[in-house]
Short mmCIF file of C-alpha atoms and ligand atoms in Angstrom, two decimals:
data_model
loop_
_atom_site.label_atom_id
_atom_site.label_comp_id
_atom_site.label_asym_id
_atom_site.label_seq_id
_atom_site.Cartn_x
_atom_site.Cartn_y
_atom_site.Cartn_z
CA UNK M 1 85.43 202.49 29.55
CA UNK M 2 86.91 203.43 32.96
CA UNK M 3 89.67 202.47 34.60
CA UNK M 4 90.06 201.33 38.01
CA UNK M 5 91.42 204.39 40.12
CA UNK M 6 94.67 202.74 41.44
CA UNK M 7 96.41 200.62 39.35
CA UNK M 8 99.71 199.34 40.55
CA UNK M 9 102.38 200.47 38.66
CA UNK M 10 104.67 197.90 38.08
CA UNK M 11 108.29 199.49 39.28
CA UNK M 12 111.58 198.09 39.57
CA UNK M 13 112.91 198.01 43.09
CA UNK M 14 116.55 197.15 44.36
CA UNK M 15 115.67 196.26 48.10
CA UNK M 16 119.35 195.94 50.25
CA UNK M 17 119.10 193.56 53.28
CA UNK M 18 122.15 194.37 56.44
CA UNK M 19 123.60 192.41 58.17
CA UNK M 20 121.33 192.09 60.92
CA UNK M 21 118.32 191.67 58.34
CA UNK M 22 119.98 188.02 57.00
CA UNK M 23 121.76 187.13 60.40
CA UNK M 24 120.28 183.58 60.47
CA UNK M 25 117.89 181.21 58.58
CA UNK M 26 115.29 182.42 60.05
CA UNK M 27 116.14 186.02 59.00
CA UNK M 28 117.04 184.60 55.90
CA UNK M 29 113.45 183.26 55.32
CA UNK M 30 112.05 186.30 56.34
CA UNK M 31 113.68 188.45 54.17
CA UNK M 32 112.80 186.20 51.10
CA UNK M 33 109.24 186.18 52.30
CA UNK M 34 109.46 190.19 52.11
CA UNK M 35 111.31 189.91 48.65
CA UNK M 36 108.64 187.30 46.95
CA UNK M 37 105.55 189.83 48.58
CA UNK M 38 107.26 192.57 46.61
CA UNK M 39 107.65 190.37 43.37
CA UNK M 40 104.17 189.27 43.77
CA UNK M 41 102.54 192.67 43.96
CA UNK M 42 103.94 192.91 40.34
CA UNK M 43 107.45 194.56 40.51
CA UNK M 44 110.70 193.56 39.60
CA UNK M 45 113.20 192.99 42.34
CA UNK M 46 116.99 193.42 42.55
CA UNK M 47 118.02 192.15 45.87
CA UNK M 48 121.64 193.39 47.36
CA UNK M 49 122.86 191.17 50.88
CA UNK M 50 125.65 191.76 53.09
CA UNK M 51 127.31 189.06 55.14
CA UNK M 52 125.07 187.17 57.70
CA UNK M 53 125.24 188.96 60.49
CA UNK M 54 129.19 189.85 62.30
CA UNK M 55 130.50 187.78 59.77
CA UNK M 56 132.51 190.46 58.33
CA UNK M 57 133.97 190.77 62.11
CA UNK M 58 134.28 187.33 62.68
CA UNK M 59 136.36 186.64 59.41
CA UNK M 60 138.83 189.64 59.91
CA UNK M 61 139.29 188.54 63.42
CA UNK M 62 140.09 184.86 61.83
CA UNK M 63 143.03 186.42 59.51
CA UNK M 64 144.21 188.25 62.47
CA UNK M 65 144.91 185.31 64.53
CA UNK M 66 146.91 184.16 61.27
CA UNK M 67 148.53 187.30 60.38
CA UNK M 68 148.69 191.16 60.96
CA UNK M 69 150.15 191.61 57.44
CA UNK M 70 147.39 190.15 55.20
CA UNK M 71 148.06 190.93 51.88
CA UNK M 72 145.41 193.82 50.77
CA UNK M 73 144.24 191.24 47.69
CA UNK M 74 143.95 187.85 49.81
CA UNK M 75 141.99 190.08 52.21
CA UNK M 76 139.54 191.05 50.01
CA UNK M 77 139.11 187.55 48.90
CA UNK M 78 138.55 186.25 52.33
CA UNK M 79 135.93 188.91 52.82
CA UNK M 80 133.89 188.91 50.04
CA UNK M 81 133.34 185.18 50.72
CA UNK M 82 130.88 186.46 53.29
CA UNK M 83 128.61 188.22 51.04
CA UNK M 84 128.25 184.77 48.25
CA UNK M 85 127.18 182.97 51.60
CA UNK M 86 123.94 184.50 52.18
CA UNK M 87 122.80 185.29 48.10
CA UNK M 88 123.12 181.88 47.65
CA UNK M 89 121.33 181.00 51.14
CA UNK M 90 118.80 183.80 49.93
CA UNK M 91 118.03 182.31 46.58
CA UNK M 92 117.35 178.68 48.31
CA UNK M 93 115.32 180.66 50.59
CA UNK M 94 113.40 182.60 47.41
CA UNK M 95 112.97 179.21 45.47
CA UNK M 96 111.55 177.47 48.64
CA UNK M 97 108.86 180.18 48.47
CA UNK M 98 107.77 178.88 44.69
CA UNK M 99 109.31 182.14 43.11
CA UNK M 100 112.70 182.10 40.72
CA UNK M 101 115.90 183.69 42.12
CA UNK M 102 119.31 184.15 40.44
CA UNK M 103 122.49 185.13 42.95
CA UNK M 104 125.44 186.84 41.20
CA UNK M 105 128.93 187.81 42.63
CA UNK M 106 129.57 191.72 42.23
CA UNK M 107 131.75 190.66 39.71
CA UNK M 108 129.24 188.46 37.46
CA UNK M 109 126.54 191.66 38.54
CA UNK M 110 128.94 193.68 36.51
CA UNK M 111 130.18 195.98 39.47
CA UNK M 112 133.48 197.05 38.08
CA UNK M 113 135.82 198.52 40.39
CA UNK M 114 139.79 200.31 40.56
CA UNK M 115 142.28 198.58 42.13
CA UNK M 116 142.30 199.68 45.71
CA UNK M 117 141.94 196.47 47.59
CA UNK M 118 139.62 197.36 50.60
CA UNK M 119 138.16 200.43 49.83
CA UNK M 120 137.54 200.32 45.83
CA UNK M 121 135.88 202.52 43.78
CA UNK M 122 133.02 201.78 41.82
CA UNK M 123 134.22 202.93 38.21
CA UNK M 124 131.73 201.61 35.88
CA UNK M 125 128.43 198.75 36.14
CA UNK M 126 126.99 196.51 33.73
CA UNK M 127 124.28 194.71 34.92
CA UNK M 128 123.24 193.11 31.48
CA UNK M 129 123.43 189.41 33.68
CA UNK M 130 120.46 191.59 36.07
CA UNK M 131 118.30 192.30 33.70
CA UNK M 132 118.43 189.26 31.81
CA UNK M 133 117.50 187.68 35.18
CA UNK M 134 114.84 190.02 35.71
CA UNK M 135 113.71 189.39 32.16
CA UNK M 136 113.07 185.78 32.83
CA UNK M 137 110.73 186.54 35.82
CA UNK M 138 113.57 185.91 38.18
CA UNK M 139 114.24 187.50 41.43
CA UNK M 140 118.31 189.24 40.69
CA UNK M 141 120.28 188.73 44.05
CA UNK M 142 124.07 190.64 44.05
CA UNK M 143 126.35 190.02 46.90
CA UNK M 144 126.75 193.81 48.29
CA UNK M 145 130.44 195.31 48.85
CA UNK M 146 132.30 194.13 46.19
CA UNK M 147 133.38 194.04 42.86
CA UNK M 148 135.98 193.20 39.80
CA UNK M 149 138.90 195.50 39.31
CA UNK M 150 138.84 196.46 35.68
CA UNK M 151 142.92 196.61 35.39
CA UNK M 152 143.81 193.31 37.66
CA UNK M 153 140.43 191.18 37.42
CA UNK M 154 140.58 191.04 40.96
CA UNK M 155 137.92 190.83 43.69
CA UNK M 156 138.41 194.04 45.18
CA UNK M 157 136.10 195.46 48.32
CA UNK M 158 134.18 199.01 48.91
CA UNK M 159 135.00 199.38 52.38
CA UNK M 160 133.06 198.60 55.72
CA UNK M 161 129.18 199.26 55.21
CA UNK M 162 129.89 199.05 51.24
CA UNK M 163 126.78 197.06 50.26
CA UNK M 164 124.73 200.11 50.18
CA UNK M 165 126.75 201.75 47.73
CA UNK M 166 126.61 198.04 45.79
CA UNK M 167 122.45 199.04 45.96
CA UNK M 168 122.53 202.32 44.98
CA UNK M 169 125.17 201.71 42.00
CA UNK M 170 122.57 199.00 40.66
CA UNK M 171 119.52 201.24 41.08
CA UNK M 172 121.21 203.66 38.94
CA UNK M 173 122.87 201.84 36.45
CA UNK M 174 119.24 199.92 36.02
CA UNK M 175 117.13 203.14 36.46
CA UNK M 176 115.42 201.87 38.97
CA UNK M 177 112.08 203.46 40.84
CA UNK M 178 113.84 203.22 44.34
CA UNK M 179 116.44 201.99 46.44
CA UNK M 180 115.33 200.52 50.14
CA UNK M 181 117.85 200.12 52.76
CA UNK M 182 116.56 197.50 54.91
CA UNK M 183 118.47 197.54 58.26
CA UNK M 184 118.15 196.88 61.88
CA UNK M 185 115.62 200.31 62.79
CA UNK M 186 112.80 202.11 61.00
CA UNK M 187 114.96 204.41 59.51
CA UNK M 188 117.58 207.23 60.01
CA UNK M 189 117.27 208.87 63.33
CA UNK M 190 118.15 212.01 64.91
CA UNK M 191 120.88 210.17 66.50
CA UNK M 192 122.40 206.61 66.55
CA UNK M 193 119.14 204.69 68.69
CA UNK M 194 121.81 202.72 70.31
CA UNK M 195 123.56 205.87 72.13
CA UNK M 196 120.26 207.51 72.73
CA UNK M 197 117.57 205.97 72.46
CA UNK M 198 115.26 208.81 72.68
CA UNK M 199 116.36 209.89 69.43
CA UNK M 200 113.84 210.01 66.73
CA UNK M 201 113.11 208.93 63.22
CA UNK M 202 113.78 211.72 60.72
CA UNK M 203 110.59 211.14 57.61
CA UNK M 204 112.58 212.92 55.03
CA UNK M 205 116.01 214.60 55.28
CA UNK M 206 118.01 215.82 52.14
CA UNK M 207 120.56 214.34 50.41
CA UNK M 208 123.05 217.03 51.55
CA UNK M 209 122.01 216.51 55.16
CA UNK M 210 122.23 212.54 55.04
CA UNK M 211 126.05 213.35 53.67
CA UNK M 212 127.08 215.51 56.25
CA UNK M 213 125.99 212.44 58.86
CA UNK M 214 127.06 209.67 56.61
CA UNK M 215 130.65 211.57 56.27
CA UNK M 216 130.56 212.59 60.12
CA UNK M 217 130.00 208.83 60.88
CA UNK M 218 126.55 207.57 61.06
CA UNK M 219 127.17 203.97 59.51
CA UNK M 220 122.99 204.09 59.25
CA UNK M 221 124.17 205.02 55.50
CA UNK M 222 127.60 204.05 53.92
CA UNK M 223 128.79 207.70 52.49
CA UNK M 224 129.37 206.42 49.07
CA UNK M 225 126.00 205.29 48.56
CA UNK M 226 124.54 209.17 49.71
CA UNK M 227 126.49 210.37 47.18
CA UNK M 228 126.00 208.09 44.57
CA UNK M 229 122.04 208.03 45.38
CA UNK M 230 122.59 212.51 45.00
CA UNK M 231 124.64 212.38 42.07
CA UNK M 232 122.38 209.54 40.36
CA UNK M 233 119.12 211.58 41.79
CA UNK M 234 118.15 207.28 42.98
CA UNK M 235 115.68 208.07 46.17
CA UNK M 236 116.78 206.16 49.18
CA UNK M 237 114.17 204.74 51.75
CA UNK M 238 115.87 203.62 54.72
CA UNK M 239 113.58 201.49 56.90
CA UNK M 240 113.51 198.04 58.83
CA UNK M 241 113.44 194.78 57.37
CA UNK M 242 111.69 193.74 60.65
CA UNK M 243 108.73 196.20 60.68
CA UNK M 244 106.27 197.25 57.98
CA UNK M 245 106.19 200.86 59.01
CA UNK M 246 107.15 203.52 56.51
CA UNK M 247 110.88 204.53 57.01
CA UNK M 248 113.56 207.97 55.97
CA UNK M 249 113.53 209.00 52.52
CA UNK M 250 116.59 210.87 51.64
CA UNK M 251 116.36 213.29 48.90
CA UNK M 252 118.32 213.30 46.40
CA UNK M 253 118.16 216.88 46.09
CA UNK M 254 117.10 219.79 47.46
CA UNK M 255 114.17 221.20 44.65
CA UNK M 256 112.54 218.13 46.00
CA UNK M 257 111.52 219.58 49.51
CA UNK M 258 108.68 217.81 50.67
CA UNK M 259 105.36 220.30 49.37
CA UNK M 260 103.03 220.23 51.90
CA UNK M 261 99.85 222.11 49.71
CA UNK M 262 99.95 224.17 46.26
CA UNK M 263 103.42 224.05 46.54
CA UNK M 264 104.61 225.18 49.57
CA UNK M 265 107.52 224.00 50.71
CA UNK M 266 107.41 222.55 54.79
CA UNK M 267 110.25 224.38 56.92
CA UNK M 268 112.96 222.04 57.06
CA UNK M 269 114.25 222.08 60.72
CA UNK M 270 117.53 224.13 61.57
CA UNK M 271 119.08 220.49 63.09
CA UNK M 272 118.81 217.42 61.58
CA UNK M 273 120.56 215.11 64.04
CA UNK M 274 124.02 214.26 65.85
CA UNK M 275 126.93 211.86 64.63
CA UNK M 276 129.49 210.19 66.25
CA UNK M 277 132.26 208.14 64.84
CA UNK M 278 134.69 206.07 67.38
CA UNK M 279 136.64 205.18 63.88
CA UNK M 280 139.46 207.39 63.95
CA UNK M 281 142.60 208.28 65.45
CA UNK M 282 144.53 211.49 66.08
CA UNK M 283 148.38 212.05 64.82
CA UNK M 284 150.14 214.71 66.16
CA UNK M 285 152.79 215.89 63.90
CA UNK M 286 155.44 217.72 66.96
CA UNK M 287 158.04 220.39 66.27
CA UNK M 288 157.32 220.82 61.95
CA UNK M 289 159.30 223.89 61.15
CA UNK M 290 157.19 226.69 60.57
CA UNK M 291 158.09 227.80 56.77
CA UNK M 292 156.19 227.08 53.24
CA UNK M 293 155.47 223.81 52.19
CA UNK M 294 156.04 221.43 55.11
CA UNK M 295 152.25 220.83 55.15
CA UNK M 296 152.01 220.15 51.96
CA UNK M 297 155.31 217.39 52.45
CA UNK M 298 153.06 216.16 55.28
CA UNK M 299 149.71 215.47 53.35
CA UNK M 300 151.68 214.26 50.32
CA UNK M 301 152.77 211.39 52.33
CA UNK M 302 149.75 210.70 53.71
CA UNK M 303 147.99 210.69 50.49
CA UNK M 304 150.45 208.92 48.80
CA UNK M 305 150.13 205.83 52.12
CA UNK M 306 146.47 206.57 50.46
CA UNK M 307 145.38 207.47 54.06
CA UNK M 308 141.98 209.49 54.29
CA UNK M 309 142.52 213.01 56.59
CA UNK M 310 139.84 214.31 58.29
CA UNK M 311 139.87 217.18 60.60
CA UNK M 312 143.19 219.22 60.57
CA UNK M 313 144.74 221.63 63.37
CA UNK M 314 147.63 223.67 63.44
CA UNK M 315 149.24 224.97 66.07
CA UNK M 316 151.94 226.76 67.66
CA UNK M 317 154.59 224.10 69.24
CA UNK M 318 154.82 223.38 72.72
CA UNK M 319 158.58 222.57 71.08
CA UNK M 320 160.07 225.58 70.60
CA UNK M 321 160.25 228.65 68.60
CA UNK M 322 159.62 228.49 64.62
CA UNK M 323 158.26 225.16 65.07
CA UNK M 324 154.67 224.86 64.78
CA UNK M 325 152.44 221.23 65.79
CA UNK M 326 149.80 219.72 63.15
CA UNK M 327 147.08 217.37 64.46
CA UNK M 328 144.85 215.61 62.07
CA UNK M 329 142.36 212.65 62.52
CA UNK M 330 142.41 209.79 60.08
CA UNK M 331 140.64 205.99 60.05
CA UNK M 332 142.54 204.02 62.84
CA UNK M 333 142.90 201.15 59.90
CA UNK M 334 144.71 203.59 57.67
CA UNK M 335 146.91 204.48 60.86
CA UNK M 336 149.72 202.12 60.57
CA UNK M 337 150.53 203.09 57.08
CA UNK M 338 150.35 206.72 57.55
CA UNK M 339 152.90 206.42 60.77
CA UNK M 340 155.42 204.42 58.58
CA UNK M 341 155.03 206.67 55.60
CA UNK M 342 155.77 209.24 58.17
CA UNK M 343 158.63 208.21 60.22
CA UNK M 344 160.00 207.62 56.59
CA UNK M 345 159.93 210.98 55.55
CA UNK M 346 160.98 212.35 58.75
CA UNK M 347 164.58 213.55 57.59
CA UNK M 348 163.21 214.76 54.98
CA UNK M 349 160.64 217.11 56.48
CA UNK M 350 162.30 217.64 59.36
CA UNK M 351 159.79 217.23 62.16
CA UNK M 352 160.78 216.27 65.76
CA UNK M 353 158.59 213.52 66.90
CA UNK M 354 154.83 212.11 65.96
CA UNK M 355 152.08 211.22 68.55
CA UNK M 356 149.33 208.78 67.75
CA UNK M 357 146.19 208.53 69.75
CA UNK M 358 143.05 206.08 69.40
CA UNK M 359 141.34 206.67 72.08
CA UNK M 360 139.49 209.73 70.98
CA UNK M 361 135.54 210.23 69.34
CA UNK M 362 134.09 212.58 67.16
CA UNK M 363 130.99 214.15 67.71
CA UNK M 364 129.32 216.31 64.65
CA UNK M 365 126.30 218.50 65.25
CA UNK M 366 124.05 218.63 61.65
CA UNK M 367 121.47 221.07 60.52
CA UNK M 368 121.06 223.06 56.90
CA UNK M 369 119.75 225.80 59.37
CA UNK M 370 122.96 226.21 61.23
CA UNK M 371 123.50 228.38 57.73
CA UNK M 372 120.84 231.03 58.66
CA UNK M 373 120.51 230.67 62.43
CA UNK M 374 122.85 232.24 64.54
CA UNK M 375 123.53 230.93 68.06
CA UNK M 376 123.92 227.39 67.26
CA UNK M 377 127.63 226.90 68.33
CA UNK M 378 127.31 228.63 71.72
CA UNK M 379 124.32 226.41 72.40
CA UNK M 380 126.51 223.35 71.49
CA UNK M 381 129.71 224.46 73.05
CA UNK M 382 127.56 225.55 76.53
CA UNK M 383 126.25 222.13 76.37
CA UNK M 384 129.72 220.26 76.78
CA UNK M 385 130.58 222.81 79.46
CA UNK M 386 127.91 221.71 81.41
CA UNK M 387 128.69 218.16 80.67
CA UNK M 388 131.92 218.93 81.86
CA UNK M 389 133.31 217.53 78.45
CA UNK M 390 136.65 218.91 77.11
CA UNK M 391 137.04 219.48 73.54
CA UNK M 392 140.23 218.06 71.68
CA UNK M 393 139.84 219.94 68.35
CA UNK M 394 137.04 221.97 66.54
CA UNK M 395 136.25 221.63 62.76
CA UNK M 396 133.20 223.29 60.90
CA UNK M 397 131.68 223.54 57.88
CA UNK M 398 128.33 225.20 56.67
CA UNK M 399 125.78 222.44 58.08
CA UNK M 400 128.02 221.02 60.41
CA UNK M 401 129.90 221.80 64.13
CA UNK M 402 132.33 218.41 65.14
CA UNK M 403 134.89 217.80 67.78
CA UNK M 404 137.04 215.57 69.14
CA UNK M 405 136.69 214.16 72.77
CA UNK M 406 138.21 211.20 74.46
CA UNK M 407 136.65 208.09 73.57
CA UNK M 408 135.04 207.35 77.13
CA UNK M 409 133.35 210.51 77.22
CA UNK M 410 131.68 210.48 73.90
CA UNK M 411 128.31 208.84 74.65
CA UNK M 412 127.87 211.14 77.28
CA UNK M 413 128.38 214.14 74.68
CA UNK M 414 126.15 212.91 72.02
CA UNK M 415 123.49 212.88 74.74
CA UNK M 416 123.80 215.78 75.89
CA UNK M 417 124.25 217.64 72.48
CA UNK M 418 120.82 215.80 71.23
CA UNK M 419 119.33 217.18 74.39
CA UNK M 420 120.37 220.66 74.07
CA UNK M 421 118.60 221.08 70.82
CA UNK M 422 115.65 219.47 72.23
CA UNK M 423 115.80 216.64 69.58
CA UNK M 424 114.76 214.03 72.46
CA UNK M 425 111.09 212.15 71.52
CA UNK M 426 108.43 211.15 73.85
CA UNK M 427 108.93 207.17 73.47
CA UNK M 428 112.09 204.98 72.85
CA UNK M 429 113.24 203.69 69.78
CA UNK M 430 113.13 200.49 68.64
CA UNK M 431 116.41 198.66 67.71
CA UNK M 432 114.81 195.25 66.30
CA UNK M 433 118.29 193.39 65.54
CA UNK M 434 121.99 193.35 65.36
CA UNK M 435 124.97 194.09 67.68
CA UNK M 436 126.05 197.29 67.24
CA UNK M 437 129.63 195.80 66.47
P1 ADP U 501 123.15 197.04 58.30
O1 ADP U 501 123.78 195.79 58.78
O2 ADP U 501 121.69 196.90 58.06
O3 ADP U 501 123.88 197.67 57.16
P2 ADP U 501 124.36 198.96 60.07
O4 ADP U 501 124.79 198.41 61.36
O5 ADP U 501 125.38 199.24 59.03
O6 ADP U 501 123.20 198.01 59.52
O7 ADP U 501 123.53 200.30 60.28
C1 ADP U 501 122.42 200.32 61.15
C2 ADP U 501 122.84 200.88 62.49
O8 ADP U 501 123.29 202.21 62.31
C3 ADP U 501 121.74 200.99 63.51
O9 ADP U 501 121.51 199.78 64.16
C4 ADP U 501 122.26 202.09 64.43
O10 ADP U 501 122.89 201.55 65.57
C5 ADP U 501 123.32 202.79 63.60
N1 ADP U 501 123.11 204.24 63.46
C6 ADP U 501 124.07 205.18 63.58
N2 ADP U 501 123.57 206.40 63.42
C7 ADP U 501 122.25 206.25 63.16
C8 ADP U 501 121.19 207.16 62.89
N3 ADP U 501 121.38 208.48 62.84
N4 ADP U 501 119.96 206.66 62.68
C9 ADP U 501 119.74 205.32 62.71
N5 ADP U 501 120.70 204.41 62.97
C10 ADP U 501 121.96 204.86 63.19
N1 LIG U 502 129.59 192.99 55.10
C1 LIG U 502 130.24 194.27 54.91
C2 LIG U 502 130.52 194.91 56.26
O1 LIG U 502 130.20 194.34 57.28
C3 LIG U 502 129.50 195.18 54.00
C4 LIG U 502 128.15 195.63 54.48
O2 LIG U 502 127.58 195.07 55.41
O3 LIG U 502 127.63 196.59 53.91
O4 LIG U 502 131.07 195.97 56.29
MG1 MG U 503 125.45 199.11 56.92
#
């Protein structure tokens, strides 16, 4: 007896709709449409929302007008609310459609969490409630970015963007075939579509790449879920929820280069794309005295204000002799606690004065080549010279050239970094949704 040549393989897929993917009922319907097609072609689904649309935005800005002091846990609360609005809207949308859909909270998905309100941890998952859903022919549905702290029992949230890290912590902890990331444009580009929109769409990029942009900024991909997805070995397909074309895989590592024939691996390009990030703020530490151990007072209160540092300078001070200046970057939310924390231990350290600045960008160049080719930096430093761009401070690593300019002139840099490494496609990209807030 033969078999028929290609039977579907039934495979169990956690799909993750954004924001911009669920922003209305019609999106809503759409989506489930997309959802039941997949059931119906004989796989199991796990489906992973965020909030409909700005809603995120639109309930911060509602506590703001009520206070600038929310307490870290009620916060959480209020925004996880977002998240149980459109499963439940999804699973109305799912049952409409003639199939069977179950929504869950993170916490009844089994998403256990520590205790840092706003930017928790993912610690452990137990998704027994999933698969029992899944078991009964249902459709699972798990509100993205959030979760159940294991100590407290509180809601607790993963940070902005965090219900792609909810996807990819489900597709591992289920052993699932793959993880889609359904967003607003066919996949992850060689820069964000919305600053240039002659970048173009990347077909596979490795996991170590996709970190690099995710960490640089490139919300295409919350960082958390790159690394889970790499440290899980979970392949990511990033793609629209409003096309049908085939989107980014990221890699989850790099033995799995994309063979082109008997095992010849295709050249992966020296750049893979340009980040920005307008998330971030700069604090100028002024007059530190220049012996041992006064950075390491300095990042012990930072850490301990459980602040996130990014790039670091030091620097002789304009202040005055044996006094040296240290700038570092840092998420403007996490800059308020890090100044108090600061101006706290001032006596102690024995600085003279601290500067804050928000009005500053980051721009990161990526490329696993950079390793091997030589020439990249003065290409990207000639570039902002002839933008006439001046550079705030420098930080590298292996894959990866960033700096800081002043917010107003970052667009312009991103542009004209993407065009000096001739990353620039024939045609425009397609942005199908969303507002870019
Ligand atoms: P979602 O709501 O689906 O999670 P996000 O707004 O978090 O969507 O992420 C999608 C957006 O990421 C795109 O609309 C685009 O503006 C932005 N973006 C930033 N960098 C990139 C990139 N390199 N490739 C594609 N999109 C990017
Ligand atoms: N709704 C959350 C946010 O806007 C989480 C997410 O969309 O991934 O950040
Ligand atoms: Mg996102």
């Amino acid at each position: 007896m033969s078999l028929p040549l290609e039977v579907p393989a039934r495979q169990l897929i956690v799909q993750k709709f954004g924001g911009s993917s669920v922003a209305d009922a019609a999106g809503i319907k759409r989506v489930a449409q997309r959802v039941v097609d997949t059931q119906r072609a004989g796989h199991e689904v796990v489906v992973v929302v965020s909030a409909m649309g700005d809603t995120t935005d639109e309930l911060l800005d509602l506590s703001s007008q009520i206070t600038d002091q929310a307490p870290a846990r009620e916060m959480d609360m209020l925004l996880s609310a977002g998240e149980r609005i459109s499963m439940a809207l999804l699973a109305m949308a799912i049952n409409k459609l003639g199939a069977k859909a179950r929504s869950f909270t993170g916490s009844q998905a089994g998403m256990i969490t520590d205790g840092i309100h706003g930017k928790a941890r993912i610690i452990d998952v137990d998704p027994h409630r999933v698969r029992t859903a899944l078991d009964k022919g249902a459709v699972a549905i798990v509100a993205g970015f959030q979760g159940v702290s294991r100590e407290s029992h509180d809601i607790t949230t993963l940070g902005r963007g965090g219900s792609d890290t909810t996807a990819v912590a489900l597709a591992a902890a289920l052993d699932a075939d793959v993880c889609e990331i359904y967003t607003d444009v066919d996949g992850v580009y060689t820069a964000d579509p919305r600053v240039v929109p002659t970048a173009k769409k990347i077909d596979r990029i490795s996991s170590e790449e996709m970190l690099e942009l995710a960490a640089s900024g490139a919300k295409i991909l919350h960082l958390r879920c790159v690394e889970y997805a790499r440290r899980f070995g979970v392949p990511l397909h990033v793609r629209s929820s409003f096309s049908q074309h085939e989107g980014t895989w990221v890699l989850p590592s790099p033995d799995d280069k994309i063979t082109i024939s008997e095992g010849v691996a295709l050249e992966q390009p020296i750049i893979s794309g340009v980040a920005h990030d307008r998330s971030e703020a700069k604090v100028t530490v002024v007059g530190v005295p220049d012996i041992p151990g006064k950075a390491a007072a300095i990042f012990q209160v930072i850490a301990k204000a459980h602040a996130n540092v990014d790039m670091i300078v030091q620097n002789i001070s304009t202040f005055g002799r044996g006094k040296t200046d240290i700038s570092f970057t840092l998420p403007i939310v996490e800059g308020a606690d890090a100044l108090e924390a600061l101006k706290a231990a001032q006596g102690e350290i024995g600085f003279e004065d601290i500067e804050y600045n928000a009005e500053i960008g980051k721009l990161s160049l990526i490329g696993a080549g950079m390793r091997s080719n030589p020439g990249v930096s003065a290409t990207f430093f000639q570039a902002l010279s002839d933008a006439g761009i001046n550079i705030n401070m420098i930080s590298t690593s292996e894959i990866r050239i960033s700096v800081v300019t002043r917010a107003d002139l970052l667009d312009a840099a991103v542009r004209a970094i993407h065009s000096a490494f001739n990353l620039d496609a024939e045609s425009e990209a397609t942005v199908y949704g969303g507002t870019g807030r």
